[in-house]
Amino acid sequence: MKNKNKKVVIIGTGETADIAYEYFTHDSDFEVIAFAVDADFIPEGGKHLGLPVFDLAHLDSQIDKSEIFVFVAISYNQLNRVRKKIFLRLKNTGFKFANYISSKAFVWHNVKIGENVMVLENNVIQYNVQIGNNVIIWSGNHIGHQTIIESHVYIASHAVISGFCHIGESCFIGVNATFNDKITVEKDCIIGSGAVVTKNTKPNLVYVGNPAKPLEKLTSYQVFKVSKELVDI
Ligand SMILES: CC(C)(COP(=O)(O)OP(=O)(O)OC[C@H]1O[C@@H](n2cnc3c(N)ncnc32)[C@H](O)[C@@H]1OP(=O)(O)O)[C@@H](O)C(=O)NCCC(=O)NCCS
């Protein structure tokens, strides 16, 4: 067990929050001390996994934000906008963010990593990669040298992103997607499972297949639908 010399409050009480709790607890120097969610989502009894659940709107008065970190553990709902909205709200009010980088990930020494970033096991993140803020990188991806991953991106598992790629803000990268080297994926794209991306994309489209082509309609996946209020945050 690592030395628990830092404390973190996890934002969320869903599946991603539970997984974050597990990883922070068993593979980091953070002690999880509480969860926080919007008032409507506070469970009966005010506890989750035996820890207090604070009202996010009043988190300021519950914790000392100069001492305690937060981690926004929300998945890709509304094409990452729900996580982005809460991340920005907390950032603009002076909270500091924890990162979770698995001890079983390979991360080269000069990789630049932003805030509120989660990198799970068996990722290979090579020389000079840059990762923005609020990015989730699930297990087992290869992120090639000099690639840039912009903020609020979600990468599922076993993607191969070759060298010198540029993955735009808020994209979702499905399992087993492959990117040739020097590919630019414009912001707000959804790259389907197993897609082989051989050319730069346009923004805000869903790409599937080998070679990847845009779907005519936006995805029927409800989880990716962005509400009007969140489109331009
Ligand atoms: C890309 C994706 C979002 C599209 O979902 P959708 O909009 O609901 O797509 P539909 O099921 O309506 O399919 C539309 C068409 O695209 C095809 N298609 C969908 N996903 C495809 C994929 N990944 N590869 C190839 N073709 C695909 C379908 O067969 C269908 O073709 P048809 O019109 O000829 O029948 C979804 O297939 C996907 O890949 N999701 C990501 C899965 C993943 O990575 N999960 C991990 C979560 S952590």
PDB file of C-alpha atoms and ligand atoms in Angstrom:
ATOM      1  CA  MET A   1       0.000   0.000   0.000  1.00  0.00           C
ATOM      2  CA  LYS A   2       1.350   3.431  -0.948  1.00  0.00           C
ATOM      3  CA  ASN A   3       1.816   6.211   1.569  1.00  0.00           C
ATOM      4  CA  LYS A   4      -1.511   8.092   1.701  1.00  0.00           C
ATOM      5  CA  ASN A   5      -0.223  11.629   2.063  1.00  0.00           C
ATOM      6  CA  LYS A   6      -2.909  13.419   0.001  1.00  0.00           C
ATOM      7  CA  LYS A   7      -6.673  13.578   0.208  1.00  0.00           C
ATOM      8  CA  VAL A   8      -9.194  13.634  -2.625  1.00  0.00           C
ATOM      9  CA  VAL A   9     -12.940  14.109  -2.983  1.00  0.00           C
ATOM     10  CA  ILE A  10     -14.393  12.237  -5.951  1.00  0.00           C
ATOM     11  CA  ILE A  11     -17.048  14.118  -7.934  1.00  0.00           C
ATOM     12  CA  GLY A  12     -19.783  11.684  -8.967  1.00  0.00           C
ATOM     13  CA  THR A  13     -21.294   8.523  -7.510  1.00  0.00           C
ATOM     14  CA  GLY A  14     -21.765   6.511 -10.710  1.00  0.00           C
ATOM     15  CA  GLU A  15     -19.763   3.678 -12.198  1.00  0.00           C
ATOM     16  CA  THR A  16     -16.778   5.840 -13.151  1.00  0.00           C
ATOM     17  CA  ALA A  17     -16.706   7.294  -9.626  1.00  0.00           C
ATOM     18  CA  ASP A  18     -16.721   3.814  -8.090  1.00  0.00           C
ATOM     19  CA  ILE A  19     -13.870   2.747 -10.356  1.00  0.00           C
ATOM     20  CA  ALA A  20     -11.944   5.917  -9.509  1.00  0.00           C
ATOM     21  CA  TYR A  21     -12.493   5.181  -5.804  1.00  0.00           C
ATOM     22  CA  GLU A  22     -11.078   1.692  -6.295  1.00  0.00           C
ATOM     23  CA  TYR A  23      -7.978   2.838  -8.190  1.00  0.00           C
ATOM     24  CA  PHE A  24      -7.205   5.829  -5.964  1.00  0.00           C
ATOM     25  CA  THR A  25      -7.599   3.641  -2.884  1.00  0.00           C
ATOM     26  CA  HIS A  26      -5.453   0.731  -4.016  1.00  0.00           C
ATOM     27  CA  ASP A  27      -2.924   2.363  -6.337  1.00  0.00           C
ATOM     28  CA  SER A  28      -2.208   5.969  -5.432  1.00  0.00           C
ATOM     29  CA  ASP A  29      -0.979   8.211  -2.651  1.00  0.00           C
ATOM     30  CA  PHE A  30      -4.475   9.726  -2.342  1.00  0.00           C
ATOM     31  CA  GLU A  31      -6.917   8.832   0.384  1.00  0.00           C
ATOM     32  CA  VAL A  32     -10.513   9.200  -0.824  1.00  0.00           C
ATOM     33  CA  ILE A  33     -12.319  11.069   1.936  1.00  0.00           C
ATOM     34  CA  ALA A  34     -15.731  11.810   0.375  1.00  0.00           C
ATOM     35  CA  PHE A  35     -17.831  12.092  -2.767  1.00  0.00           C
ATOM     36  CA  ALA A  36     -19.680  15.172  -4.031  1.00  0.00           C
ATOM     37  CA  VAL A  37     -22.618  15.507  -6.431  1.00  0.00           C
ATOM     38  CA  ASP A  38     -25.361  17.989  -7.260  1.00  0.00           C
ATOM     39  CA  ALA A  39     -27.990  18.049  -4.478  1.00  0.00           C
ATOM     40  CA  ASP A  40     -30.542  16.028  -6.495  1.00  0.00           C
ATOM     41  CA  PHE A  41     -28.151  13.090  -6.695  1.00  0.00           C
ATOM     42  CA  ILE A  42     -27.232  12.825  -3.020  1.00  0.00           C
ATOM     43  CA  PRO A  43     -28.278   9.291  -1.968  1.00  0.00           C
ATOM     44  CA  GLU A  44     -30.587   8.665   0.947  1.00  0.00           C
ATOM     45  CA  GLY A  45     -28.513   8.630   4.107  1.00  0.00           C
ATOM     46  CA  GLY A  46     -25.958  10.921   2.512  1.00  0.00           C
ATOM     47  CA  LYS A  47     -23.310   8.204   2.093  1.00  0.00           C
ATOM     48  CA  HIS A  48     -21.701   6.315  -0.776  1.00  0.00           C
ATOM     49  CA  LEU A  49     -19.277   3.404  -0.243  1.00  0.00           C
ATOM     50  CA  GLY A  50     -19.385   4.338   3.434  1.00  0.00           C
ATOM     51  CA  LEU A  51     -18.142   7.883   2.825  1.00  0.00           C
ATOM     52  CA  PRO A  52     -20.025  11.193   3.099  1.00  0.00           C
ATOM     53  CA  VAL A  53     -21.553  12.639  -0.068  1.00  0.00           C
ATOM     54  CA  PHE A  54     -21.342  16.447  -0.123  1.00  0.00           C
ATOM     55  CA  ASP A  55     -23.488  18.873  -2.072  1.00  0.00           C
ATOM     56  CA  LEU A  56     -21.272  20.009  -4.939  1.00  0.00           C
ATOM     57  CA  ALA A  57     -22.728  23.522  -4.842  1.00  0.00           C
ATOM     58  CA  HIS A  58     -21.414  23.941  -1.285  1.00  0.00           C
ATOM     59  CA  LEU A  59     -18.186  21.966  -1.512  1.00  0.00           C
ATOM     60  CA  ASP A  60     -16.269  25.129  -0.690  1.00  0.00           C
ATOM     61  CA  SER A  61     -17.654  25.129   2.842  1.00  0.00           C
ATOM     62  CA  GLN A  62     -17.105  21.376   3.359  1.00  0.00           C
ATOM     63  CA  ILE A  63     -13.425  21.090   2.460  1.00  0.00           C
ATOM     64  CA  ASP A  64     -10.312  23.208   2.564  1.00  0.00           C
ATOM     65  CA  LYS A  65      -9.578  23.489  -1.128  1.00  0.00           C
ATOM     66  CA  SER A  66      -6.010  24.584  -0.528  1.00  0.00           C
ATOM     67  CA  GLU A  67      -5.354  21.165   1.040  1.00  0.00           C
ATOM     68  CA  ILE A  68      -7.777  18.725  -0.508  1.00  0.00           C
ATOM     69  CA  PHE A  69      -7.902  17.715  -4.163  1.00  0.00           C
ATOM     70  CA  VAL A  70     -10.959  16.883  -6.259  1.00  0.00           C
ATOM     71  CA  PHE A  71     -11.306  14.419  -9.116  1.00  0.00           C
ATOM     72  CA  VAL A  72     -14.240  14.645 -11.531  1.00  0.00           C
ATOM     73  CA  ALA A  73     -15.084  11.003 -12.245  1.00  0.00           C
ATOM     74  CA  ILE A  74     -17.750  11.259 -14.903  1.00  0.00           C
ATOM     75  CA  SER A  75     -17.808   9.284 -18.133  1.00  0.00           C
ATOM     76  CA  TYR A  76     -18.509  10.479 -21.706  1.00  0.00           C
ATOM     77  CA  ASN A  77     -22.172  11.501 -21.231  1.00  0.00           C
ATOM     78  CA  GLN A  78     -23.190  14.183 -23.725  1.00  0.00           C
ATOM     79  CA  LEU A  79     -19.906  13.669 -25.562  1.00  0.00           C
ATOM     80  CA  ASN A  80     -17.858  14.518 -22.473  1.00  0.00           C
ATOM     81  CA  ARG A  81     -19.748  17.781 -21.845  1.00  0.00           C
ATOM     82  CA  VAL A  82     -21.086  16.793 -18.410  1.00  0.00           C
ATOM     83  CA  ARG A  83     -17.551  16.116 -17.182  1.00  0.00           C
ATOM     84  CA  LYS A  84     -16.285  19.276 -18.881  1.00  0.00           C
ATOM     85  CA  LYS A  85     -18.968  21.490 -17.347  1.00  0.00           C
ATOM     86  CA  ILE A  86     -18.210  20.330 -13.807  1.00  0.00           C
ATOM     87  CA  PHE A  87     -14.443  20.435 -14.369  1.00  0.00           C
ATOM     88  CA  LEU A  88     -14.629  24.058 -15.572  1.00  0.00           C
ATOM     89  CA  ARG A  89     -16.957  25.055 -12.747  1.00  0.00           C
ATOM     90  CA  LEU A  90     -14.521  23.694 -10.149  1.00  0.00           C
ATOM     91  CA  LYS A  91     -11.481  25.081 -11.936  1.00  0.00           C
ATOM     92  CA  ASN A  92     -13.000  28.559 -12.092  1.00  0.00           C
ATOM     93  CA  THR A  93     -13.646  28.466  -8.357  1.00  0.00           C
ATOM     94  CA  GLY A  94     -10.088  27.558  -7.442  1.00  0.00           C
ATOM     95  CA  PHE A  95     -10.199  23.831  -6.729  1.00  0.00           C
ATOM     96  CA  LYS A  96      -7.124  21.752  -7.439  1.00  0.00           C
ATOM     97  CA  PHE A  97      -7.379  18.444  -9.252  1.00  0.00           C
ATOM     98  CA  ALA A  98      -5.922  15.013  -8.642  1.00  0.00           C
ATOM     99  CA  ASN A  99      -4.661  12.804 -11.470  1.00  0.00           C
ATOM    100  CA  TYR A 100      -4.791   9.042 -11.374  1.00  0.00           C
ATOM    101  CA  ILE A 101      -1.994   7.458 -13.410  1.00  0.00           C
ATOM    102  CA  SER A 102      -1.881   3.692 -12.981  1.00  0.00           C
ATOM    103  CA  SER A 103       1.368   2.321 -11.601  1.00  0.00           C
ATOM    104  CA  LYS A 104       0.991  -0.257 -14.376  1.00  0.00           C
ATOM    105  CA  ALA A 105       0.924   2.293 -17.198  1.00  0.00           C
ATOM    106  CA  PHE A 106       4.088   3.042 -19.172  1.00  0.00           C
ATOM    107  CA  VAL A 107       4.424   6.818 -19.336  1.00  0.00           C
ATOM    108  CA  TRP A 108       7.657   8.214 -20.774  1.00  0.00           C
ATOM    109  CA  HIS A 109       9.405  10.822 -18.580  1.00  0.00           C
ATOM    110  CA  ASN A 110       8.707  13.841 -20.795  1.00  0.00           C
ATOM    111  CA  VAL A 111       4.993  13.230 -21.382  1.00  0.00           C
ATOM    112  CA  LYS A 112       3.003  16.353 -20.416  1.00  0.00           C
ATOM    113  CA  ILE A 113      -0.205  15.635 -18.539  1.00  0.00           C
ATOM    114  CA  GLY A 114      -2.850  18.207 -17.565  1.00  0.00           C
ATOM    115  CA  GLU A 115      -5.231  18.172 -14.600  1.00  0.00           C
ATOM    116  CA  ASN A 116      -8.028  15.745 -13.770  1.00  0.00           C
ATOM    117  CA  VAL A 117      -6.548  13.031 -15.946  1.00  0.00           C
ATOM    118  CA  MET A 118      -7.111   9.307 -15.495  1.00  0.00           C
ATOM    119  CA  VAL A 119      -4.805   6.767 -17.140  1.00  0.00           C
ATOM    120  CA  LEU A 120      -5.608   3.125 -16.413  1.00  0.00           C
ATOM    121  CA  GLU A 121      -3.435   0.021 -16.618  1.00  0.00           C
ATOM    122  CA  ASN A 122      -1.435  -1.172 -19.612  1.00  0.00           C
ATOM    123  CA  ASN A 123      -1.393   2.097 -21.484  1.00  0.00           C
ATOM    124  CA  VAL A 124       1.785   2.916 -23.395  1.00  0.00           C
ATOM    125  CA  ILE A 125       2.261   6.669 -23.637  1.00  0.00           C
ATOM    126  CA  GLN A 126       5.382   7.461 -25.572  1.00  0.00           C
ATOM    127  CA  TYR A 127       8.011  10.160 -25.838  1.00  0.00           C
ATOM    128  CA  ASN A 128       6.751  13.778 -25.980  1.00  0.00           C
ATOM    129  CA  VAL A 129       3.027  13.008 -25.928  1.00  0.00           C
ATOM    130  CA  GLN A 130       0.886  15.886 -24.638  1.00  0.00           C
ATOM    131  CA  ILE A 131      -2.376  15.244 -22.815  1.00  0.00           C
ATOM    132  CA  GLY A 132      -4.727  18.119 -21.962  1.00  0.00           C
ATOM    133  CA  ASN A 133      -7.031  18.538 -18.981  1.00  0.00           C
ATOM    134  CA  ASN A 134      -9.908  16.300 -17.957  1.00  0.00           C
ATOM    135  CA  VAL A 135      -8.973  13.359 -20.167  1.00  0.00           C
ATOM    136  CA  ILE A 136      -9.905   9.739 -19.451  1.00  0.00           C
ATOM    137  CA  ILE A 137      -7.735   7.038 -20.980  1.00  0.00           C
ATOM    138  CA  TRP A 138      -9.144   3.619 -20.198  1.00  0.00           C
ATOM    139  CA  SER A 139      -6.959   0.496 -20.253  1.00  0.00           C
ATOM    140  CA  GLY A 140      -4.498  -0.811 -22.815  1.00  0.00           C
ATOM    141  CA  ASN A 141      -4.077   1.965 -25.391  1.00  0.00           C
ATOM    142  CA  HIS A 142      -0.966   2.875 -27.359  1.00  0.00           C
ATOM    143  CA  ILE A 143      -0.405   6.608 -27.725  1.00  0.00           C
ATOM    144  CA  GLY A 144       2.489   7.170 -30.091  1.00  0.00           C
ATOM    145  CA  HIS A 145       5.296   9.687 -29.782  1.00  0.00           C
ATOM    146  CA  GLN A 146       4.566  13.415 -30.258  1.00  0.00           C
ATOM    147  CA  THR A 147       0.823  12.872 -30.324  1.00  0.00           C
ATOM    148  CA  ILE A 148      -1.411  15.539 -28.795  1.00  0.00           C
ATOM    149  CA  ILE A 149      -4.616  14.647 -26.971  1.00  0.00           C
ATOM    150  CA  GLU A 150      -6.676  17.780 -26.355  1.00  0.00           C
ATOM    151  CA  SER A 151      -8.781  18.394 -23.243  1.00  0.00           C
ATOM    152  CA  HIS A 152     -12.013  16.528 -22.363  1.00  0.00           C
ATOM    153  CA  VAL A 153     -11.253  13.540 -24.596  1.00  0.00           C
ATOM    154  CA  TYR A 154     -12.326   9.999 -23.653  1.00  0.00           C
ATOM    155  CA  ILE A 155     -10.350   7.070 -25.045  1.00  0.00           C
ATOM    156  CA  ALA A 156     -11.899   3.647 -24.447  1.00  0.00           C
ATOM    157  CA  SER A 157      -9.616   0.592 -24.650  1.00  0.00           C
ATOM    158  CA  HIS A 158      -7.022  -0.816 -27.032  1.00  0.00           C
ATOM    159  CA  ALA A 159      -6.909   2.123 -29.398  1.00  0.00           C
ATOM    160  CA  VAL A 160      -3.694   2.487 -31.369  1.00  0.00           C
ATOM    161  CA  ILE A 161      -2.968   6.154 -31.932  1.00  0.00           C
ATOM    162  CA  SER A 162       0.196   6.402 -33.999  1.00  0.00           C
ATOM    163  CA  GLY A 163       2.870   9.059 -33.743  1.00  0.00           C
ATOM    164  CA  PHE A 164       2.222  12.756 -34.478  1.00  0.00           C
ATOM    165  CA  CYS A 165      -1.583  12.465 -34.266  1.00  0.00           C
ATOM    166  CA  HIS A 166      -3.798  15.243 -32.934  1.00  0.00           C
ATOM    167  CA  ILE A 167      -7.034  14.238 -31.200  1.00  0.00           C
ATOM    168  CA  GLY A 168      -9.349  17.246 -30.915  1.00  0.00           C
ATOM    169  CA  GLU A 169     -11.246  18.448 -27.873  1.00  0.00           C
ATOM    170  CA  SER A 170     -14.080  16.322 -26.486  1.00  0.00           C
ATOM    171  CA  CYS A 171     -13.677  13.433 -28.914  1.00  0.00           C
ATOM    172  CA  PHE A 172     -14.729   9.895 -28.003  1.00  0.00           C
ATOM    173  CA  ILE A 173     -12.429   7.134 -29.275  1.00  0.00           C
ATOM    174  CA  GLY A 174     -14.059   3.685 -29.291  1.00  0.00           C
ATOM    175  CA  VAL A 175     -12.437   0.369 -28.465  1.00  0.00           C
ATOM    176  CA  ASN A 176      -9.846  -0.941 -30.893  1.00  0.00           C
ATOM    177  CA  ALA A 177      -9.835   2.159 -33.089  1.00  0.00           C
ATOM    178  CA  THR A 178      -6.629   2.626 -35.091  1.00  0.00           C
ATOM    179  CA  PHE A 179      -5.115   5.880 -36.335  1.00  0.00           C
ATOM    180  CA  ASN A 180      -2.392   6.111 -38.937  1.00  0.00           C
ATOM    181  CA  ASP A 181       0.449   8.447 -38.074  1.00  0.00           C
ATOM    182  CA  LYS A 182      -0.021  12.247 -38.408  1.00  0.00           C
ATOM    183  CA  ILE A 183      -3.825  12.010 -38.366  1.00  0.00           C
ATOM    184  CA  THR A 184      -5.827  14.981 -37.076  1.00  0.00           C
ATOM    185  CA  VAL A 185      -9.204  14.199 -35.569  1.00  0.00           C
ATOM    186  CA  GLU A 186     -11.171  17.423 -35.316  1.00  0.00           C
ATOM    187  CA  LYS A 187     -13.107  18.233 -32.148  1.00  0.00           C
ATOM    188  CA  ASP A 188     -16.314  16.477 -31.124  1.00  0.00           C
ATOM    189  CA  CYS A 189     -15.814  13.392 -33.249  1.00  0.00           C
ATOM    190  CA  ILE A 190     -16.983   9.924 -32.250  1.00  0.00           C
ATOM    191  CA  ILE A 191     -14.696   7.226 -33.591  1.00  0.00           C
ATOM    192  CA  GLY A 192     -16.505   3.867 -33.569  1.00  0.00           C
ATOM    193  CA  SER A 193     -15.114   0.596 -32.311  1.00  0.00           C
ATOM    194  CA  GLY A 194     -12.583  -0.918 -34.671  1.00  0.00           C
ATOM    195  CA  ALA A 195     -12.476   2.079 -37.034  1.00  0.00           C
ATOM    196  CA  VAL A 196      -9.268   2.498 -39.010  1.00  0.00           C
ATOM    197  CA  VAL A 197      -8.740   6.218 -39.444  1.00  0.00           C
ATOM    198  CA  THR A 198      -6.521   6.806 -42.477  1.00  0.00           C
ATOM    199  CA  LYS A 199      -7.386  10.451 -43.218  1.00  0.00           C
ATOM    200  CA  ASN A 200      -7.956  13.613 -41.194  1.00  0.00           C
ATOM    201  CA  THR A 201     -11.555  13.976 -40.043  1.00  0.00           C
ATOM    202  CA  LYS A 202     -14.047  16.821 -40.074  1.00  0.00           C
ATOM    203  CA  PRO A 203     -15.421  18.001 -36.699  1.00  0.00           C
ATOM    204  CA  ASN A 204     -18.543  16.664 -35.016  1.00  0.00           C
ATOM    205  CA  LEU A 205     -19.020  13.489 -37.053  1.00  0.00           C
ATOM    206  CA  VAL A 206     -19.210   9.774 -36.291  1.00  0.00           C
ATOM    207  CA  TYR A 207     -16.633   7.664 -38.138  1.00  0.00           C
ATOM    208  CA  VAL A 208     -16.772   3.865 -38.505  1.00  0.00           C
ATOM    209  CA  GLY A 209     -15.222   1.143 -40.625  1.00  0.00           C
ATOM    210  CA  ASN A 210     -11.977   0.393 -42.422  1.00  0.00           C
ATOM    211  CA  PRO A 211     -11.098   2.806 -43.891  1.00  0.00           C
ATOM    212  CA  ALA A 212     -13.178   4.966 -41.550  1.00  0.00           C
ATOM    213  CA  LYS A 213     -15.978   6.966 -43.162  1.00  0.00           C
ATOM    214  CA  PRO A 214     -18.510   9.298 -41.545  1.00  0.00           C
ATOM    215  CA  LEU A 215     -21.963   7.949 -40.753  1.00  0.00           C
ATOM    216  CA  GLU A 216     -24.680   9.917 -42.472  1.00  0.00           C
ATOM    217  CA  LYS A 217     -26.660  10.590 -39.328  1.00  0.00           C
ATOM    218  CA  LEU A 218     -25.320  11.532 -35.940  1.00  0.00           C
ATOM    219  CA  THR A 219     -25.177   8.548 -33.637  1.00  0.00           C
ATOM    220  CA  SER A 220     -28.309   6.960 -32.193  1.00  0.00           C
ATOM    221  CA  TYR A 221     -26.363   6.421 -28.970  1.00  0.00           C
ATOM    222  CA  GLN A 222     -28.305   8.557 -26.470  1.00  0.00           C
ATOM    223  CA  VAL A 223     -25.224   8.924 -24.300  1.00  0.00           C
ATOM    224  CA  PHE A 224     -23.539  11.066 -26.978  1.00  0.00           C
ATOM    225  CA  LYS A 225     -26.431  13.484 -27.522  1.00  0.00           C
ATOM    226  CA  VAL A 226     -25.398  16.971 -26.413  1.00  0.00           C
ATOM    227  CA  SER A 227     -28.144  19.229 -25.046  1.00  0.00           C
ATOM    228  CA  LYS A 228     -28.404  22.769 -26.420  1.00  0.00           C
ATOM    229  CA  GLU A 229     -27.217  24.325 -23.159  1.00  0.00           C
ATOM    230  CA  LEU A 230     -23.982  22.324 -23.173  1.00  0.00           C
ATOM    231  CA  VAL A 231     -22.975  22.576 -26.836  1.00  0.00           C
ATOM    232  CA  ASP A 232     -20.910  25.738 -26.443  1.00  0.00           C
ATOM    233  CA  ILE A 233     -19.454  25.397 -22.968  1.00  0.00           C
TER     234      ILE A 233
HETATM  235  C1  LIG B   1     -19.889   4.399 -33.608  1.00  0.00           C
HETATM  236  C2  LIG B   1     -21.083   4.078 -32.740  1.00  0.00           C
HETATM  237  C3  LIG B   1     -21.193   5.108 -31.630  1.00  0.00           C
HETATM  238  C4  LIG B   1     -22.271   4.170 -33.660  1.00  0.00           C
HETATM  239  O1  LIG B   1     -23.423   3.894 -32.946  1.00  0.00           O
HETATM  240  P1  LIG B   1     -24.853   4.128 -33.649  1.00  0.00           P
HETATM  241  O2  LIG B   1     -24.970   5.512 -34.146  1.00  0.00           O
HETATM  242  O3  LIG B   1     -25.848   3.670 -32.652  1.00  0.00           O
HETATM  243  O4  LIG B   1     -24.774   3.230 -34.929  1.00  0.00           O
HETATM  244  P2  LIG B   1     -25.870   2.230 -35.489  1.00  0.00           P
HETATM  245  O5  LIG B   1     -25.851   0.989 -34.649  1.00  0.00           O
HETATM  246  O6  LIG B   1     -27.163   2.974 -35.701  1.00  0.00           O
HETATM  247  O7  LIG B   1     -25.207   1.868 -36.870  1.00  0.00           O
HETATM  248  C5  LIG B   1     -25.265   2.688 -38.010  1.00  0.00           C
HETATM  249  C6  LIG B   1     -24.534   1.946 -39.136  1.00  0.00           C
HETATM  250  O8  LIG B   1     -23.131   1.957 -38.866  1.00  0.00           O
HETATM  251  C7  LIG B   1     -22.620   0.648 -38.708  1.00  0.00           C
HETATM  252  N1  LIG B   1     -21.694   0.663 -37.584  1.00  0.00           N
HETATM  253  C8  LIG B   1     -21.941   1.117 -36.328  1.00  0.00           C
HETATM  254  N2  LIG B   1     -20.846   1.004 -35.591  1.00  0.00           N
HETATM  255  C9  LIG B   1     -19.899   0.481 -36.361  1.00  0.00           C
HETATM  256  C10 LIG B   1     -18.556   0.140 -36.124  1.00  0.00           C
HETATM  257  N3  LIG B   1     -17.999   0.354 -34.952  1.00  0.00           N
HETATM  258  N4  LIG B   1     -17.852  -0.360 -37.165  1.00  0.00           N
HETATM  259  C11 LIG B   1     -18.438  -0.550 -38.390  1.00  0.00           C
HETATM  260  N5  LIG B   1     -19.708  -0.234 -38.654  1.00  0.00           N
HETATM  261  C12 LIG B   1     -20.433   0.259 -37.640  1.00  0.00           C
HETATM  262  C13 LIG B   1     -23.832  -0.225 -38.399  1.00  0.00           C
HETATM  263  O9  LIG B   1     -23.633  -1.548 -38.786  1.00  0.00           O
HETATM  264  C14 LIG B   1     -24.897   0.468 -39.214  1.00  0.00           C
HETATM  265  O10 LIG B   1     -24.766   0.125 -40.571  1.00  0.00           O
HETATM  266  P3  LIG B   1     -26.061  -0.073 -41.513  1.00  0.00           P
HETATM  267  O11 LIG B   1     -26.731   1.302 -41.545  1.00  0.00           O
HETATM  268  O12 LIG B   1     -25.466  -0.478 -42.807  1.00  0.00           O
HETATM  269  O13 LIG B   1     -26.881  -1.101 -40.852  1.00  0.00           O
HETATM  270  C15 LIG B   1     -20.982   2.690 -32.070  1.00  0.00           C
HETATM  271  O14 LIG B   1     -21.145   1.641 -32.992  1.00  0.00           O
HETATM  272  C16 LIG B   1     -19.641   2.465 -31.380  1.00  0.00           C
HETATM  273  O15 LIG B   1     -18.643   2.070 -31.975  1.00  0.00           O
HETATM  274  N6  LIG B   1     -19.624   2.742 -30.071  1.00  0.00           N
HETATM  275  C17 LIG B   1     -18.410   2.685 -29.275  1.00  0.00           C
HETATM  276  C18 LIG B   1     -18.304   1.366 -28.532  1.00  0.00           C
HETATM  277  C19 LIG B   1     -17.186   1.418 -27.532  1.00  0.00           C
HETATM  278  O16 LIG B   1     -16.068   1.723 -27.838  1.00  0.00           O
HETATM  279  N7  LIG B   1     -17.528   1.158 -26.273  1.00  0.00           N
HETATM  280  C20 LIG B   1     -16.596   1.265 -25.191  1.00  0.00           C
HETATM  281  C21 LIG B   1     -17.203   2.135 -24.155  1.00  0.00           C
HETATM  282  S1  LIG B   1     -16.110   2.441 -22.849  1.00  0.00           S
END
